[in-house]
XYZ file of C-alpha atoms in Angstrom:
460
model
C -47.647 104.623 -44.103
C -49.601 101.624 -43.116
C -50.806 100.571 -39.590
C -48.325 97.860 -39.958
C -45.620 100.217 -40.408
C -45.912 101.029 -36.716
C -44.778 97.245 -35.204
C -41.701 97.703 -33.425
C -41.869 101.768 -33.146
C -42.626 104.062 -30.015
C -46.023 105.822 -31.261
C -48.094 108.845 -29.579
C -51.444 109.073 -30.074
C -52.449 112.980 -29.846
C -56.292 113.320 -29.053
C -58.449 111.738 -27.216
C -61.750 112.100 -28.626
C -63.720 109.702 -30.915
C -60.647 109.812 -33.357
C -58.038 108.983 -30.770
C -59.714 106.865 -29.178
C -60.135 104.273 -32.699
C -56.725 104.734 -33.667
C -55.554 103.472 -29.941
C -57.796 100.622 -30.904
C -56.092 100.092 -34.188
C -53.036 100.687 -33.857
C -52.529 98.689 -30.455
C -53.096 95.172 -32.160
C -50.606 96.237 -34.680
C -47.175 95.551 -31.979
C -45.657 98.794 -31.375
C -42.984 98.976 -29.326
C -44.582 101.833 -27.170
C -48.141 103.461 -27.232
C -48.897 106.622 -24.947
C -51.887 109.243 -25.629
C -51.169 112.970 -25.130
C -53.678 115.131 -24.570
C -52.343 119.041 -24.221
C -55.404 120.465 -23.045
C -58.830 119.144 -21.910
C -61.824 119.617 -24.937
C -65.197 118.994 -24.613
C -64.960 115.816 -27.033
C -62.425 114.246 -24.581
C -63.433 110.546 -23.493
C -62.504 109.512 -19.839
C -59.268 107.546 -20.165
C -59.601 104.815 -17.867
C -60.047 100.543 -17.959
C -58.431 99.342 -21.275
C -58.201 102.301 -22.923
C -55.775 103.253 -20.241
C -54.085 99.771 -19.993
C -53.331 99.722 -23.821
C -52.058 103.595 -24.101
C -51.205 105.415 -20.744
C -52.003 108.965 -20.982
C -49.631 112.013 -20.898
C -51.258 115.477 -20.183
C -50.282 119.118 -19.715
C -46.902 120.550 -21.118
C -45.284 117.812 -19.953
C -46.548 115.670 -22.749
C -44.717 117.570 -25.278
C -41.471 115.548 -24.453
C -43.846 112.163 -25.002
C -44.427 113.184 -28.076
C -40.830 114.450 -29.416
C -39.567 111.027 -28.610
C -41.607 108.888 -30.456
C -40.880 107.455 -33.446
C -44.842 108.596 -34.987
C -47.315 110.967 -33.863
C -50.832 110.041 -35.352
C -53.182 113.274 -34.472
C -56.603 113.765 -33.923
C -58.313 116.337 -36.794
C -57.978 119.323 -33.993
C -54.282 119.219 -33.845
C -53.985 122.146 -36.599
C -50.611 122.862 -38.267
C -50.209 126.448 -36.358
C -49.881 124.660 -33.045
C -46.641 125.259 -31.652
C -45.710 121.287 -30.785
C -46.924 120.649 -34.070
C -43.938 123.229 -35.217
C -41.649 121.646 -33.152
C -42.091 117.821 -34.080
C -41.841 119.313 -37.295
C -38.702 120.990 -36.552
C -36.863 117.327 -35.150
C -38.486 115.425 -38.481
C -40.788 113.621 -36.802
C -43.863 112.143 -38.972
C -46.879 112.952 -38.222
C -50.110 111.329 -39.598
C -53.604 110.856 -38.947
C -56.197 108.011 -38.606
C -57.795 108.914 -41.329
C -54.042 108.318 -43.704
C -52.958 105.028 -41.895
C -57.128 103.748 -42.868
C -56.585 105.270 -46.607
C -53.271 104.216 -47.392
C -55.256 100.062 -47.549
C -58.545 101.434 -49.034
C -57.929 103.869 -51.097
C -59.060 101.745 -54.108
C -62.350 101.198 -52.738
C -63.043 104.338 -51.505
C -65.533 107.519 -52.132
C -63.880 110.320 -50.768
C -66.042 113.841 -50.009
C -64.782 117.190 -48.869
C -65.539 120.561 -49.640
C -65.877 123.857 -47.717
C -69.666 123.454 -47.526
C -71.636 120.556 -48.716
C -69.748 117.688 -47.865
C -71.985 115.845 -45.777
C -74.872 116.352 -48.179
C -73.366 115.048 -50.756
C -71.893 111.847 -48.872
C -75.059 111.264 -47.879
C -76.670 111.447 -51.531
C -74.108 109.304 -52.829
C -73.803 106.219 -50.397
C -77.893 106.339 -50.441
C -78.238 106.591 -53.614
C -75.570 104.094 -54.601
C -77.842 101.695 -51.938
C -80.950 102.177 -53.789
C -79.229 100.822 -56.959
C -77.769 98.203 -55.416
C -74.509 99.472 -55.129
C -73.295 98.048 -50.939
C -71.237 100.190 -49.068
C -70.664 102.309 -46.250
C -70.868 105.776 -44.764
C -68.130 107.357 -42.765
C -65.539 109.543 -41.534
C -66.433 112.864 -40.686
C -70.258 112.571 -41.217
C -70.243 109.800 -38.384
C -68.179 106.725 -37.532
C -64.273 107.349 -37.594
C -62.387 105.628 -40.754
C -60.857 103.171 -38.325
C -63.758 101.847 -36.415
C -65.530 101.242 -39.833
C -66.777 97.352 -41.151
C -65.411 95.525 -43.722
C -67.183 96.734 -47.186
C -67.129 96.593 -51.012
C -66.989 100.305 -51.235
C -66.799 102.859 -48.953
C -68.506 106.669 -49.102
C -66.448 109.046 -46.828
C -66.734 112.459 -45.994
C -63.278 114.268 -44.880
C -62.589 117.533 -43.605
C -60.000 119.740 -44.275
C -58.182 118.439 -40.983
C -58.645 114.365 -42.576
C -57.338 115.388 -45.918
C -54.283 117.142 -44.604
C -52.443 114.414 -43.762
C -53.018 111.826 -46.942
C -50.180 109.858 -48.991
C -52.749 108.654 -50.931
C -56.033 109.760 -52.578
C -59.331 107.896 -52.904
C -60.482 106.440 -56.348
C -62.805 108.623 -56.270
C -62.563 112.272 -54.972
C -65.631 114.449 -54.673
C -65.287 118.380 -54.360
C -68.385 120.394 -53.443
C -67.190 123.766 -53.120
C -64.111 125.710 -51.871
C -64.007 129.125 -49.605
C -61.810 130.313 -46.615
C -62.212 128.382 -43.604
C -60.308 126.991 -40.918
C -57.260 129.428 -41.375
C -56.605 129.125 -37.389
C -56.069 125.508 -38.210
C -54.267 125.757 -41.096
C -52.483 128.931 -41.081
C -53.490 131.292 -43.774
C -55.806 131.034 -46.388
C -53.135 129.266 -49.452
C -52.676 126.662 -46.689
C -56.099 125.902 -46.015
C -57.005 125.046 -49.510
C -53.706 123.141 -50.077
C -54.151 120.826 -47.043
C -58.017 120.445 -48.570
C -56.671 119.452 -52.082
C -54.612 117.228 -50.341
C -57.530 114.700 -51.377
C -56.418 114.321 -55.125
C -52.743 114.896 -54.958
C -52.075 110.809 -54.772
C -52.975 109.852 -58.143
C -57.131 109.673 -58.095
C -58.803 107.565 -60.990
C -60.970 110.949 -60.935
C -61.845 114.209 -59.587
C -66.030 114.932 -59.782
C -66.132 118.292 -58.815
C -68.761 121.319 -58.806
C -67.916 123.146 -61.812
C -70.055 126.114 -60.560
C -67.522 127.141 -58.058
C -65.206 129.851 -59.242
C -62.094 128.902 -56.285
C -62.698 125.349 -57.034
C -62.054 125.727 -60.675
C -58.835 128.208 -60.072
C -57.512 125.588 -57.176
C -57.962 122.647 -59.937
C -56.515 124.628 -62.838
C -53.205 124.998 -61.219
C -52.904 121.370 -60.631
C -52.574 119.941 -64.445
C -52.842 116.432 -65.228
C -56.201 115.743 -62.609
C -59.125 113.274 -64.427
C -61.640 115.904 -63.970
C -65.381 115.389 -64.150
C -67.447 118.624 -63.789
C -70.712 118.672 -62.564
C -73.836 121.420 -62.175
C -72.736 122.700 -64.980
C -74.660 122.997 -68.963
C -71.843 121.468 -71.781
C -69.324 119.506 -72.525
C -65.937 119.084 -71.064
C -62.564 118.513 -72.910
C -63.250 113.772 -72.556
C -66.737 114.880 -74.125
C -69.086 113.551 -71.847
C -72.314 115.134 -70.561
C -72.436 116.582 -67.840
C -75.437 116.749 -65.320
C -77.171 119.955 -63.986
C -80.664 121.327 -63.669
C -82.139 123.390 -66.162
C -85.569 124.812 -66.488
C -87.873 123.287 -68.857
C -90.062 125.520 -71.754
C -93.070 125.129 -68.968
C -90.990 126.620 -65.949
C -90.264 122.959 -63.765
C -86.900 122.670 -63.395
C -85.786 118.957 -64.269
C -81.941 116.859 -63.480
C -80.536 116.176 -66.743
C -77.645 114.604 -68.086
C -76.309 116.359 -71.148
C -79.748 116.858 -73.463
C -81.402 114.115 -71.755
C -83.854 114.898 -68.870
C -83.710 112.496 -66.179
C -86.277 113.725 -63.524
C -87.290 116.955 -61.870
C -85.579 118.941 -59.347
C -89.017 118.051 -57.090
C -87.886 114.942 -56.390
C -84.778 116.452 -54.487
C -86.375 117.203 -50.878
C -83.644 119.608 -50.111
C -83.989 123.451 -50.597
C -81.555 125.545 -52.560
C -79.813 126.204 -55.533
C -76.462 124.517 -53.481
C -78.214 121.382 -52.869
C -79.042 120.869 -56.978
C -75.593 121.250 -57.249
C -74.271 118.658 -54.316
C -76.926 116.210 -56.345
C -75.331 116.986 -59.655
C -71.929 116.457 -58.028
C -73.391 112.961 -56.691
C -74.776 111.937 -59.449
C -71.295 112.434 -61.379
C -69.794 110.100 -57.865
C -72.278 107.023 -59.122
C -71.461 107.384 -62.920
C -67.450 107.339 -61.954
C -67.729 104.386 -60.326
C -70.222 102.415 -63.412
C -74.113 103.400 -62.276
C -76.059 104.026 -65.607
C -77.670 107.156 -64.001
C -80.025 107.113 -67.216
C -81.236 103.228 -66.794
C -81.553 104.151 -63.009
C -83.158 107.346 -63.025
C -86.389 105.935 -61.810
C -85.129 104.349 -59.249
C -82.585 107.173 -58.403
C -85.399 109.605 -58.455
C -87.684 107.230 -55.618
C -84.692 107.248 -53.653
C -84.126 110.484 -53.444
C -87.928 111.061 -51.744
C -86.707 108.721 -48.673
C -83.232 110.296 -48.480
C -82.442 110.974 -44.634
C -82.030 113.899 -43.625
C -79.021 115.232 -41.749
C -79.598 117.619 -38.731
C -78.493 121.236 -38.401
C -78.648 122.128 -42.498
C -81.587 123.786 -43.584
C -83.951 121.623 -41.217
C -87.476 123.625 -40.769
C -88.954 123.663 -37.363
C -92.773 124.182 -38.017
C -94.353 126.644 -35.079
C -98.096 127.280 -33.840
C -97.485 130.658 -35.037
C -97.547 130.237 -38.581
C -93.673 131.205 -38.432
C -91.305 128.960 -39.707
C -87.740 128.658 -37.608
C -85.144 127.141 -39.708
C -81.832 125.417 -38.213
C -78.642 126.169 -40.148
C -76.437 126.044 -37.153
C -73.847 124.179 -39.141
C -73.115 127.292 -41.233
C -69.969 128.570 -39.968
C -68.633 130.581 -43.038
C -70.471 133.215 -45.141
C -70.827 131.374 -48.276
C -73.147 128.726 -46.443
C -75.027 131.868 -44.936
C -75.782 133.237 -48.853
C -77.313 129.779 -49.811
C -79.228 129.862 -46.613
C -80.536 133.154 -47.432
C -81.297 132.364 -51.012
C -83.481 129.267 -50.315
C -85.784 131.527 -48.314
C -85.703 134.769 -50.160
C -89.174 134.770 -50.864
C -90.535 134.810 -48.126
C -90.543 138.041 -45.389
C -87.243 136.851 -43.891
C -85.263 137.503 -40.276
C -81.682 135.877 -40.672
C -79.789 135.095 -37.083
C -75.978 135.981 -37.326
C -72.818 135.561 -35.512
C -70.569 133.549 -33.742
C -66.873 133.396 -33.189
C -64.664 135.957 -35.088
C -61.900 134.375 -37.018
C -61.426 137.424 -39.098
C -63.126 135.821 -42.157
C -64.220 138.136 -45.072
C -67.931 138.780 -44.950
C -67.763 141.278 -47.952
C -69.227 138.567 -50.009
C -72.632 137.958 -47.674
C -72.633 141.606 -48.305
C -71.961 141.365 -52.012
C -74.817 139.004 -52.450
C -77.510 140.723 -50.352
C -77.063 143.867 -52.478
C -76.937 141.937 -56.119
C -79.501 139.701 -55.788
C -81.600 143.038 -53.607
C -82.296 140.737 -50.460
C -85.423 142.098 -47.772
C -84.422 141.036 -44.513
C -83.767 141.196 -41.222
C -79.950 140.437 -39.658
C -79.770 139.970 -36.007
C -76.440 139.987 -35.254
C -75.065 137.727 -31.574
C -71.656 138.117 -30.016
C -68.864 137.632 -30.848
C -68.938 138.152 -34.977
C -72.718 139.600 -35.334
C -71.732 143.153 -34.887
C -68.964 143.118 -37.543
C -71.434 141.310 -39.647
C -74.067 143.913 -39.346
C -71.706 146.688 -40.215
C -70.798 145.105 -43.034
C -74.317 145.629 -44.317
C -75.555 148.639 -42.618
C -75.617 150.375 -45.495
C -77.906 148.346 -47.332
C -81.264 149.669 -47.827
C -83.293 146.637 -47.570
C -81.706 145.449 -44.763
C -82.610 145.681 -41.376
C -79.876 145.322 -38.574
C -80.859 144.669 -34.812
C -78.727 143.517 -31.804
C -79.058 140.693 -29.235
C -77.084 139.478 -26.572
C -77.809 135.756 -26.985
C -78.898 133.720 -29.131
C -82.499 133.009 -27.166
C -82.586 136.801 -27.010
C -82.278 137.230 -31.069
C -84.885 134.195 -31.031
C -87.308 135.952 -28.929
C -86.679 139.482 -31.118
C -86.915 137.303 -34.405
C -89.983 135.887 -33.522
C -91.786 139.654 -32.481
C -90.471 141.096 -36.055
C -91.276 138.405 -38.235
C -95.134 137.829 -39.964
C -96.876 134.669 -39.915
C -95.774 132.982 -43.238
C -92.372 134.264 -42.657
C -89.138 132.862 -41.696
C -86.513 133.032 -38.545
C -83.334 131.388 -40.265
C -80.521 130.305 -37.784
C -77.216 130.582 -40.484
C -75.055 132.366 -38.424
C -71.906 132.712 -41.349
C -69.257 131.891 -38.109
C -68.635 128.939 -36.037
C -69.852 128.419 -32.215
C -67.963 130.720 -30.322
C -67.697 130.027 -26.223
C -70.777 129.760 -25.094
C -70.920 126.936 -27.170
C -69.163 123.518 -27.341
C -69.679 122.690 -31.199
C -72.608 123.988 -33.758
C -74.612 120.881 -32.260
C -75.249 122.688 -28.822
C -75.729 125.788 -30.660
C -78.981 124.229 -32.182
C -79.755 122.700 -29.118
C -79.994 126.416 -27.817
C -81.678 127.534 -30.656
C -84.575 125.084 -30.421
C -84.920 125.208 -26.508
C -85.299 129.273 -27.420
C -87.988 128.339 -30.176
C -89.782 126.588 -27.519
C -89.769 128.575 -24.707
C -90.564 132.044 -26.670
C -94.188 130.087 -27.638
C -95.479 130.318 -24.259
């Protein structure tokens, strides 16, 4: 379905944050023969619906907008309108279509387009590939999730978009290129179990992709992929050959220790260049790297300039950022991790050093046997502080750990103030709390906000 598709039909617009709000401004130019917005309940993204964007789509709001929306003709949601909510069921129930922003914008550019999602790393790697693509004189432009909504976006050659699992669930068609960076359980409020949540992510290659780059370290990834036959797939991250017999890149430690980017046997520069931390982030590269060659960079010709580029890449807030301290200690902001797998990379980047890791959030019943599974493997020292609602379940998870030590806070400032008494100079208080902002929070945004007004105020 195409915005032109919706001339001459009744259409609801469900959302009104920065989503709903771009496809009233698309689709209203389009002729439909009715356009409302619905909003059931009132979010903290909400815009104020007044002036034009009132004059082109009156609002509906409250239970009452439920029978707005079961006679229209299309309902085009905003990414929060998950599958388990029970008008969703319902317009489901009557046959009534419902699409996204994000479908009506792909269903035009699909043959131009990037497309990024993944679990974790998606915005990493979206932002590797449309800079690095730049620096080789590749034009394009950055969107979706990462930023500016698919339908307020320019006119471009190409376009680099990262999609979440809410974007992707609505596609009819898939990018040119699809990008996978990793795949774990997340969302399952949204989507409604965990099988659900990584069909409506996989969504993303089941319209006919020219290919699938994809991080061939990921164990889920590589199951989800194997029962869909047929898929162009070019791993990344990983040493070998696939089946086409083309290299692959990954990093790989040279005789003298460094760790270099290759491609196949051929070295291409070393891992240094990469300013990110983490074992993750050499994979997003590799993944990004395999993004450029799909769409005809000579990553080999270009590695110079690939490698300067990656020294002025910019850096995205709330992954990994280091906030430097008078005290010698080193807070790190992670607030974007929000599942346990992003937690474990956290950790690893900064297992070196004497290490106090802030957990917790809200509880949507995720597994955190694997955080636990990794701390005792790889024998982790550390410190969990564990915040409401999630931290407590965390910590129990890995009481029994030897060379971990559990405390309790009440708040986030308080585990900031009890993180910064327990932890050396030359150490580390890591923010990676495995579980989304729960209600004291509106989004993992505020939560850093939080986190850094603690940092400050605990130096006095």
């Amino acid at each position: 379905m195409q915005l032109a598709d919706l001339r001459g039909r009744r259409v609801a617009v469900w959302g009104t944050g920065r989503e709903g709000v771009a496809a009233i401004n698309a689709v209203a130019p389009v002729g439909p023969a009715e356009l409302v917005a619905v909003m059931d309940r009132e979010t903290y993204a909400a815009k104020p619906w007044t002036g034009p964007l009132a004059d082109l789509a009156p609002l509906h709001t409250g239970p009452a907008a439920l029978d707005v929306l079961l006679r229209s003709d299309v309902v085009v949601r905003s990414p929060v309108i998950g599958e388990t909510h029970p008008w969703v069921v319902r317009l489901r129930e009557h046959g009534i279509p419902i699409t996204s922003g994000t479908a009506l914008w792909m269903a035009e550019h699909a043959a131009s387009t990037i497309g990024v999602t993944g679990s974790k790393g998606k915005s990493t790697t979206t932002n590797l590939i449309s800079h690095l693509l730049t620096a080789v004189d590749r034009p394009n432009v950055m969107g979706g999730n990462i930023g500016v909504p698919v339908l307020d976006l320019p006119p471009a050659q190409r376009y680099v978009l990262e999609l979440s699992m809410y974007q992707c669930a609505d596609l009819t068609d898939s990018p040119d290129v699809a990008v996978l960076t990793s795949l774990a359980p997340e969302h399952l409020d949204w989507a409604g179990g965990e099988a659900e949540y990584y069909r409506h992510k996989l969504n993303l290659v089941d319209h006919g992709p020219r290919c699938v780059a994809f991080n061939a370290h990921d164990d889920r990834l590589r199951t989800e992929l194997a029962a869909r036959p047929g898929l162009p797939l070019l791993p990344a991250g990983t040493v070998g050959t696939p089946a086409a017999g083309e290299p692959t890149f990954h990093v790989a430690a040279e005789s003298d220790g460094t760790r270099w980017v290759r491609l196949g046997d051929q070295p291409l520069f070393p891992r240094t260049a990469l300013p990110l931390v983490g074992r993750h982030n050499e994979g997003n590269l590799c993944v990004a790297l395999t993004a450029l060659r799909a769409v005809g960079v000579d990553c080999v010709a270009e590695r110079d300039r690939l490698a300067a580029a990656l020294t002025t890449l910019p850096p995205l807030e709330h992954r990994l950022t280091p906030i430097e301290d008078p005290s010698g200690i080193t807070f790190v902001d992670d607030s974007l991790s929000t599942i346990p797998q992003s937690a474990i990379h956290a950790i690893e980047a900064y297992a070196g050093r004497p290490l106090t890791v802030i957990v917790g959030g809200e509880d949507r019943g995720v597994d955190y046997g694997p955080l636990r599974d990794f701390l005792a493997e790889q024998e982790i020292v550390a410190t969990l502080i564990g915040i409401p609602d999630s931290g407590p379940r965390i910590l129990d998870v890995v009481k029994d750990l030897g060379a971990i030590t559990t405390l309790t806070a009440e708040d986030l400032p308080s585990a900031v103030r009890l993180g910064r008494e327990r932890t050396p100079a030359g150490g580390v208080v890591l923010l990676s709390p495995a579980a989304p902002s729960y209600g004291r929070f509106d989004n993992y945004a505020h939560r850093s906000r939080v986190f850094r007004q603690a940092i400050e105020e605990t130096a006095r």
